[in-house]
Amino acid sequence: MRITKITGIHISIPLSVPYKLSRVYGTVTDAHAVVVRVETDSGLVGYGEADPHPPFTADTVPGTLEAIRDHLAPSLLGADACEINRLEGEMDACLDGHLMAKGTLDMALFDLTGKSHGIPVHALLGGKMRDEILLSFPLGSSTAADDMQIIEERRKSGFRSFMAKMGRNPVNAEIERVAGLSDRYANEIHLVADANQGWTRDEGEAFVKGARGSILELVEQPVAADDVEGLKRIREKSSIAISADESVVTEEDALRLACMEAVDVFSVKASKNGGLTKARRIVAIADAAGLQYRMNSMLEFGITQAALLQLGAVSKALIPSGHAYMSTLRMADDFTDFRGRLGDGYARITDTPGLGVTVHEEKLSQYALESFVVQ
Ligand SMILES: [Mg+2]
């Protein structure tokens, strides 16, 4: 099954409600993605998605488009789409970095390989360990009273796990917020927090001390991505699990965090980590180190989410407090049918071949800002 044509499309779709993140990321109103369509001489088509959100990682939309158009796509033309491991090496050899650009093509190769064998990607990866994964719903940077409104509304549709965005308001206000939610929801919901690099080491330490004994099960990325020593210091003072997200982009990052015993959990993302091939190695490093992982997302559409669902299906040490497969629910629209997988607070794993998601081409055209073809 030879690759004959690769199309890259930059799309943008507004969020249903603006999303208040940390001091580092501000408030986001629109989500951008780069979608690739990989065509083959068999007639089968595979899809991948990249989700650059600077300064989350070094990836940008223009950089991702250029990396695919000028470097990665030409290196894949004529190759057998099923030789994913070999093609990963070729992509790494022709261009340093650019994990999201490589990730979108890696997803498309898995999609094609699964489709060509008539099996889901989780079967290619050794078979699923579960049929559904608990969803965690995000709470923007806010107060306990505002959170409760969203929690009450979402509980009606089955959500029982929530992720509070922090790192924007004073730490004392966040401790009060967690205390308010603990008083109201003890033993009723799972709660995790994500500070998105918003705190200093001292603020992070003050937070985990103040939140001790609360219902909070995990604190993600309290300090800057490159402050691994800070993560370790906060972890040593915390009774709550500490997770790395922005700090774990590459496999080398994962090894360093594991060797330094800096965190308890890795936040794994199909686009951030460079596709399924590379994300799977990060999961393997966590397994070897006895760490757990949270299957997580950025502002993503259905292809990246479907790829991550395949990885969640086959990975053993998922944290019990919920995973981020609800990104498409926060968009005004999606160009896939992924949200049909979500219901009663769970993401369902199916046996549909490939990544298991249908892409609506007319919606890709509707939301396209620019595109290119390499053939
Ligand atoms: Mg995060």
XYZ file of N, CA and C and ligand atoms in Angstrom, residues 56 163 165 194-196 220-221 245-246 267 269 294 296-297, ligand 1:
46
model
N 2.656 26.284 24.559
C 2.579 24.989 25.248
C 3.798 24.126 24.916
N -11.633 18.337 36.164
C -10.276 18.852 36.222
C -10.317 20.373 36.304
N -8.799 23.979 36.242
C -7.654 24.761 35.775
C -7.294 25.787 36.838
N -4.964 21.366 37.427
C -3.878 21.604 36.467
C -3.492 23.077 36.540
N -2.257 23.344 36.995
C -1.805 24.733 37.135
C -1.131 25.258 35.872
N -0.923 24.403 34.876
C -0.363 24.855 33.585
C 0.845 25.783 33.753
N -1.371 18.803 38.400
C -0.568 18.723 37.179
C 0.218 20.014 36.969
N 1.469 19.841 36.574
C 2.366 20.911 36.130
C 2.254 22.185 36.977
N 3.049 17.535 32.640
C 2.421 17.644 31.314
C 3.384 18.364 30.368
N 3.516 19.686 30.503
C 4.449 20.414 29.645
C 5.885 19.911 29.831
N 1.408 13.016 31.985
C 0.254 13.401 31.186
C 0.599 13.109 29.721
N -0.227 12.742 25.679
C -1.102 13.316 24.654
C -0.628 12.856 23.276
N -1.993 9.866 32.863
C -3.312 10.430 32.587
C -3.372 10.639 31.079
N -4.462 12.567 28.235
C -4.831 13.977 28.342
C -4.923 14.611 26.963
N -5.543 15.775 26.906
C -5.686 16.447 25.617
C -5.394 17.925 25.765
Mg -2.101 20.072 31.492
